[in-house]
Short mmCIF file of N, CA and C in Angstrom, two decimals:
data_model
loop_
_atom_site.label_atom_id
_atom_site.label_comp_id
_atom_site.label_asym_id
_atom_site.label_seq_id
_atom_site.Cartn_x
_atom_site.Cartn_y
_atom_site.Cartn_z
N MET A 1 104.03 103.14 111.64
CA MET A 1 104.55 104.49 111.20
C MET A 1 104.19 105.54 112.00
N THR A 2 104.96 105.82 113.28
CA THR A 2 104.44 106.63 114.02
C THR A 2 105.88 107.51 114.32
N SER A 3 106.72 107.45 113.73
CA SER A 3 108.13 107.98 114.21
C SER A 3 107.58 109.58 113.97
N SER A 4 108.54 110.40 114.90
CA SER A 4 108.47 111.73 114.83
C SER A 4 108.73 112.26 113.56
N VAL A 5 109.98 111.87 112.84
CA VAL A 5 110.35 112.04 111.35
C VAL A 5 108.98 112.14 110.59
N ALA A 6 108.16 110.76 110.61
CA ALA A 6 107.51 110.37 109.56
C ALA A 6 106.26 111.88 110.27
N LYS A 7 106.16 112.02 111.42
CA LYS A 7 104.71 112.87 111.71
C LYS A 7 105.29 114.35 110.99
N LYS A 8 106.43 114.63 111.41
CA LYS A 8 107.20 116.07 110.60
C LYS A 8 106.81 115.90 109.17
N VAL A 9 107.41 114.94 108.77
CA VAL A 9 107.26 115.19 106.93
C VAL A 9 105.94 115.39 106.80
N VAL A 10 105.11 114.31 107.27
CA VAL A 10 103.54 114.63 106.92
C VAL A 10 103.17 115.91 107.21
N TYR A 11 103.08 116.56 108.28
CA TYR A 11 102.86 117.84 108.65
C TYR A 11 103.26 118.91 107.69
N GLU A 12 104.57 118.81 107.30
CA GLU A 12 105.25 119.68 106.28
C GLU A 12 104.72 119.89 104.87
N THR A 13 104.11 118.58 104.77
CA THR A 13 103.86 118.23 103.31
C THR A 13 102.45 118.66 102.99
N LEU A 14 101.43 118.33 104.05
CA LEU A 14 99.97 118.45 104.11
C LEU A 14 99.61 120.11 104.74
N ALA A 15 100.45 120.92 105.51
CA ALA A 15 99.94 121.72 106.16
C ALA A 15 99.26 122.86 105.18
N PRO A 16 99.71 122.97 103.80
CA PRO A 16 99.19 123.90 103.22
C PRO A 16 97.85 123.42 102.44
N LEU A 17 97.41 122.28 102.75
CA LEU A 17 96.00 121.69 101.97
C LEU A 17 95.06 121.65 103.61
N VAL A 18 95.83 121.94 104.80
CA VAL A 18 94.65 122.07 105.54
C VAL A 18 93.59 123.18 105.62
N GLY A 19 92.44 122.71 105.78
CA GLY A 19 91.32 123.83 105.76
C GLY A 19 91.19 124.12 104.31
N LYS A 20 91.61 123.32 103.42
CA LYS A 20 91.30 123.94 101.86
C LYS A 20 90.75 122.52 101.12
N VAL A 21 90.83 121.14 101.89
CA VAL A 21 89.95 120.29 101.02
C VAL A 21 89.16 119.55 101.85
N ASP A 22 88.50 118.58 101.12
CA ASP A 22 87.42 117.87 102.13
C ASP A 22 87.56 116.50 101.83
N THR A 23 88.49 115.81 100.87
CA THR A 23 88.81 114.90 100.56
C THR A 23 90.41 114.68 100.17
N LEU A 24 90.91 113.51 100.56
CA LEU A 24 92.40 113.29 100.26
C LEU A 24 92.54 111.87 99.84
N VAL A 25 93.15 111.52 98.54
CA VAL A 25 93.43 110.16 98.05
C VAL A 25 94.75 110.02 98.65
N LEU A 26 94.72 108.55 99.05
CA LEU A 26 96.17 108.23 99.69
C LEU A 26 96.34 107.09 98.18
N GLY A 27 97.33 108.13 97.49
CA GLY A 27 97.41 107.55 96.02
C GLY A 27 98.76 106.73 95.92
N CYS A 28 99.32 106.54 97.31
CA CYS A 28 100.51 105.63 97.00
C CYS A 28 100.58 104.22 97.95
N THR A 29 101.27 103.34 97.85
CA THR A 29 100.98 102.16 98.50
C THR A 29 101.50 102.47 100.29
N HIS A 30 101.99 103.10 100.25
CA HIS A 30 102.48 103.60 101.93
C HIS A 30 101.64 104.61 102.40
N TYR A 31 100.96 105.04 101.55
CA TYR A 31 100.43 106.48 102.34
C TYR A 31 99.25 105.46 103.26
N PRO A 32 98.63 104.55 103.17
CA PRO A 32 97.72 103.77 104.32
C PRO A 32 98.34 103.47 105.43
N LEU A 33 99.96 103.49 105.54
CA LEU A 33 100.61 103.04 106.68
C LEU A 33 100.77 104.33 107.76
N LEU A 34 100.65 105.62 106.51
CA LEU A 34 100.37 106.94 107.38
C LEU A 34 99.22 107.60 108.01
N ARG A 35 98.01 106.45 107.30
CA ARG A 35 96.98 107.11 107.74
C ARG A 35 96.40 107.75 109.16
N PRO A 36 96.92 107.45 110.21
CA PRO A 36 96.46 107.89 111.52
C PRO A 36 97.12 109.34 111.50
N ILE A 37 98.66 109.20 111.05
CA ILE A 37 99.13 110.80 111.02
C ILE A 37 98.60 111.82 110.18
N ILE A 38 97.91 111.37 108.97
CA ILE A 38 97.35 111.97 107.95
C ILE A 38 96.23 112.72 108.30
N GLN A 39 95.63 111.67 109.09
CA GLN A 39 94.06 111.92 109.34
C GLN A 39 94.32 113.07 110.53
N ASN A 40 95.13 113.01 111.38
CA ASN A 40 95.54 113.79 112.15
C ASN A 40 96.05 115.11 112.06
N VAL A 41 96.73 115.28 110.73
CA VAL A 41 97.06 116.63 110.65
C VAL A 41 95.90 117.01 109.68
N MET A 42 95.19 116.67 109.08
CA MET A 42 94.10 116.85 108.23
C MET A 42 92.66 117.23 108.78
N GLY A 43 92.61 116.83 109.92
CA GLY A 43 91.77 116.81 110.67
C GLY A 43 90.11 115.88 110.57
N PRO A 44 89.24 115.55 111.44
CA PRO A 44 88.44 114.61 111.38
C PRO A 44 87.40 114.75 110.51
N ASN A 45 87.06 116.05 109.40
CA ASN A 45 86.18 116.14 108.83
C ASN A 45 86.77 116.15 107.33
N VAL A 46 87.93 115.61 107.05
CA VAL A 46 88.33 115.52 105.83
C VAL A 46 88.59 113.75 105.74
N LYS A 47 88.00 113.45 104.59
CA LYS A 47 87.85 111.92 104.24
C LYS A 47 88.89 111.52 103.55
N LEU A 48 89.37 110.66 103.75
CA LEU A 48 90.68 109.67 103.45
C LEU A 48 90.21 108.68 102.39
N ILE A 49 90.34 108.28 101.08
CA ILE A 49 90.56 107.81 100.25
C ILE A 49 91.60 106.58 100.15
N ASP A 50 91.76 105.42 100.32
CA ASP A 50 92.70 104.56 100.24
C ASP A 50 92.64 104.05 98.86
N SER A 51 93.59 104.20 97.80
CA SER A 51 93.48 104.01 96.69
C SER A 51 93.67 102.31 96.57
N GLY A 52 94.33 101.75 97.17
CA GLY A 52 94.54 100.51 97.27
C GLY A 52 93.33 99.76 97.60
N ALA A 53 92.61 100.18 98.52
CA ALA A 53 91.11 99.17 98.86
C ALA A 53 90.62 99.52 97.68
N GLU A 54 90.29 100.60 97.24
CA GLU A 54 89.40 101.07 96.01
C GLU A 54 90.07 99.96 94.89
N CYS A 55 91.05 99.80 94.62
CA CYS A 55 91.37 99.48 93.74
C CYS A 55 90.65 97.67 93.79
N ILE A 56 91.00 97.16 95.08
CA ILE A 56 90.53 96.19 95.24
C ILE A 56 89.15 95.65 95.01
N ARG A 57 88.21 96.75 95.48
CA ARG A 57 86.78 96.82 94.91
C ARG A 57 86.70 96.61 93.53
N ASP A 58 87.16 97.23 92.89
CA ASP A 58 87.13 97.50 91.50
C ASP A 58 87.29 96.11 90.68
N VAL A 59 88.36 95.67 91.10
CA VAL A 59 88.97 94.03 90.83
C VAL A 59 88.12 92.96 91.11
N SER A 60 87.56 93.14 92.30
CA SER A 60 86.49 92.11 92.68
C SER A 60 84.93 92.13 91.83
N VAL A 61 84.80 93.50 91.74
CA VAL A 61 83.75 93.66 90.70
C VAL A 61 83.84 92.89 89.26
N LEU A 62 85.22 93.34 88.91
CA LEU A 62 85.55 92.57 87.75
C LEU A 62 85.52 90.94 87.34
N LEU A 63 85.98 90.48 88.64
CA LEU A 63 86.14 88.93 88.45
C LEU A 63 84.57 88.59 88.92
N ASN A 64 83.91 89.02 89.48
CA ASN A 64 82.33 88.75 89.43
C ASN A 64 81.76 88.68 88.15
N TYR A 65 82.26 90.00 87.15
CA TYR A 65 81.43 89.76 86.11
C TYR A 65 81.86 89.00 85.09
N PHE A 66 83.15 88.76 85.20
CA PHE A 66 83.76 88.13 84.15
C PHE A 66 83.68 86.34 84.58
N GLU A 67 82.90 86.14 85.66
CA GLU A 67 82.82 84.70 86.36
C GLU A 67 84.30 83.99 86.66
N ILE A 68 85.45 84.74 86.90
CA ILE A 68 86.55 84.10 86.93
C ILE A 68 87.15 84.02 88.41
N ASN A 69 86.03 84.52 89.13
CA ASN A 69 86.36 84.30 90.33
C ASN A 69 86.13 83.00 91.02
N ARG A 70 86.77 82.63 92.14
CA ARG A 70 86.51 81.18 92.53
C ARG A 70 86.98 80.78 93.90
N SER A 71 86.51 80.10 94.50
CA SER A 71 87.12 79.73 95.70
C SER A 71 88.21 79.02 95.86
N ARG A 72 89.43 79.19 96.74
CA ARG A 72 90.50 78.47 96.87
C ARG A 72 90.58 77.92 98.28
N THR A 73 91.38 76.81 98.20
CA THR A 73 92.14 76.77 99.87
C THR A 73 93.23 77.27 99.77
N GLN A 74 93.83 77.08 100.70
CA GLN A 74 95.25 77.93 100.96
C GLN A 74 96.25 77.17 100.21
N ASP A 75 95.84 75.74 99.76
CA ASP A 75 97.19 74.90 99.34
C ASP A 75 96.88 75.21 97.84
N ASP A 76 96.01 75.54 97.54
CA ASP A 76 95.63 76.05 95.89
C ASP A 76 96.36 77.25 95.47
N VAL A 77 96.90 78.20 96.46
CA VAL A 77 97.27 79.44 95.88
C VAL A 77 98.45 79.25 96.32
N THR A 78 99.09 79.93 94.97
CA THR A 78 100.67 80.37 94.69
C THR A 78 100.96 81.60 94.61
N HIS A 79 101.96 82.14 95.59
CA HIS A 79 101.82 83.62 95.68
C HIS A 79 103.61 83.88 95.08
N ALA A 80 103.64 84.69 94.22
CA ALA A 80 104.91 85.06 93.65
C ALA A 80 105.17 86.69 94.05
N PHE A 81 106.12 87.00 94.67
CA PHE A 81 106.76 88.43 95.15
C PHE A 81 107.76 88.89 94.01
N TYR A 82 107.77 89.98 93.81
CA TYR A 82 108.72 90.52 93.11
C TYR A 82 109.22 91.91 93.76
N THR A 83 110.25 92.54 93.49
CA THR A 83 110.40 93.52 94.24
C THR A 83 111.63 94.65 93.00
N THR A 84 112.00 95.64 93.03
CA THR A 84 112.77 96.39 92.43
C THR A 84 113.77 96.76 93.46
N ALA A 85 113.50 96.74 94.69
CA ALA A 85 114.42 96.94 95.98
C ALA A 85 115.06 95.68 96.27
N SER A 86 115.81 95.86 97.21
CA SER A 86 116.71 94.57 98.24
C SER A 86 115.58 93.33 98.35
N SER A 87 115.70 92.43 97.61
CA SER A 87 114.85 91.31 97.66
C SER A 87 115.06 90.52 99.17
N GLN A 88 116.25 90.75 99.79
CA GLN A 88 116.54 90.44 101.14
C GLN A 88 115.74 91.04 102.03
N SER A 89 115.64 92.25 102.14
CA SER A 89 114.77 93.73 103.09
C SER A 89 113.32 92.96 103.01
N PHE A 90 112.87 93.16 101.57
CA PHE A 90 111.44 92.75 101.25
C PHE A 90 111.17 91.39 101.65
N LYS A 91 112.04 90.42 101.75
CA LYS A 91 111.48 88.76 102.27
C LYS A 91 111.71 89.05 103.51
N GLU A 92 112.44 89.70 104.68
CA GLU A 92 112.53 90.11 105.58
C GLU A 92 111.10 90.39 106.50
N ILE A 93 110.82 91.46 105.89
CA ILE A 93 109.47 92.28 106.04
C ILE A 93 108.16 91.46 106.04
N ALA A 94 108.51 90.71 104.95
CA ALA A 94 107.04 89.87 104.28
C ALA A 94 107.15 88.67 105.14
N VAL A 95 108.28 87.81 105.57
CA VAL A 95 108.01 86.98 106.42
C VAL A 95 107.54 87.21 107.79
N ASN A 96 107.98 88.26 108.22
CA ASN A 96 107.25 88.71 109.60
C ASN A 96 105.99 89.10 109.48
N TRP A 97 105.49 89.69 108.81
CA TRP A 97 103.82 89.95 108.38
C TRP A 97 103.21 88.91 108.01
N LEU A 98 103.59 87.62 106.95
CA LEU A 98 102.84 86.70 106.57
C LEU A 98 103.23 85.46 107.63
N ALA A 99 104.11 85.46 108.31
CA ALA A 99 104.61 84.50 109.27
C ALA A 99 104.59 83.34 108.45
N LYS A 100 105.27 83.38 107.28
CA LYS A 100 105.62 82.02 106.57
C LYS A 100 106.74 82.10 105.32
N ASP A 101 107.57 81.03 105.10
CA ASP A 101 108.78 81.49 104.55
C ASP A 101 108.48 81.90 103.02
N ILE A 102 108.85 82.54 102.47
CA ILE A 102 108.43 82.99 100.92
C ILE A 102 109.60 83.03 100.17
N ASP A 103 109.47 83.22 98.75
CA ASP A 103 110.54 83.06 97.90
C ASP A 103 110.67 84.57 96.70
N VAL A 104 111.14 85.37 96.91
CA VAL A 104 111.08 86.91 96.72
C VAL A 104 112.50 86.99 95.41
N GLN A 105 111.62 87.47 94.35
CA GLN A 105 112.43 87.69 93.03
C GLN A 105 112.95 89.04 92.96
N HIS A 106 114.36 89.52 92.27
CA HIS A 106 114.59 90.84 92.40
C HIS A 106 114.62 90.93 90.82
N VAL A 107 113.73 92.17 90.61
CA VAL A 107 113.65 92.72 89.20
C VAL A 107 114.56 93.88 88.91
N ASP A 108 115.25 93.84 87.93
CA ASP A 108 116.01 94.67 87.60
C ASP A 108 115.72 95.68 86.51
N LEU A 109 115.03 96.61 86.70
CA LEU A 109 114.79 97.69 85.76
C LEU A 109 115.49 97.96 84.57
N LYS A 110 116.58 98.10 85.19
CA LYS A 110 117.46 98.69 83.97
C LYS A 110 117.47 97.61 82.74
N LYS A 111 117.57 96.25 83.24
CA LYS A 111 117.60 95.03 82.37
C LYS A 111 116.01 95.43 81.41
N LEU A 112 115.13 95.43 82.18
CA LEU A 112 113.84 95.52 81.54
C LEU A 112 113.77 96.50 80.43
N ASN A 113 114.25 97.75 80.44
CA ASN A 113 114.17 98.59 79.62
C ASN A 113 115.18 98.30 78.35
N LYS A 114 116.03 97.42 78.28
CA LYS A 114 116.96 97.16 77.23
C LYS A 114 116.01 96.37 76.17
#
């Protein structure tokens, strides 16, 4: 994500914070994709924390603590993909990234709330 629109939106959003913070938490799933732009806007002295990476570390600690982690081969692993957006769009992007065919299920939030 290095489009001029992305750069403009990041700059306009973060400009009021420049020089006022020393750490910025990337608290949404897509923010790490914008990390280079965010770092450029905020400057090299601002530490960026990827909340997803922190979450993975915490989960790893818990898996070890409760001794529920185990080695698996790729044949043992089952992946399930769910999205509230377009399952076809999600699948197209995921297949490109994962380099394998996947099944994606759409979740209708309106039906979940009933």
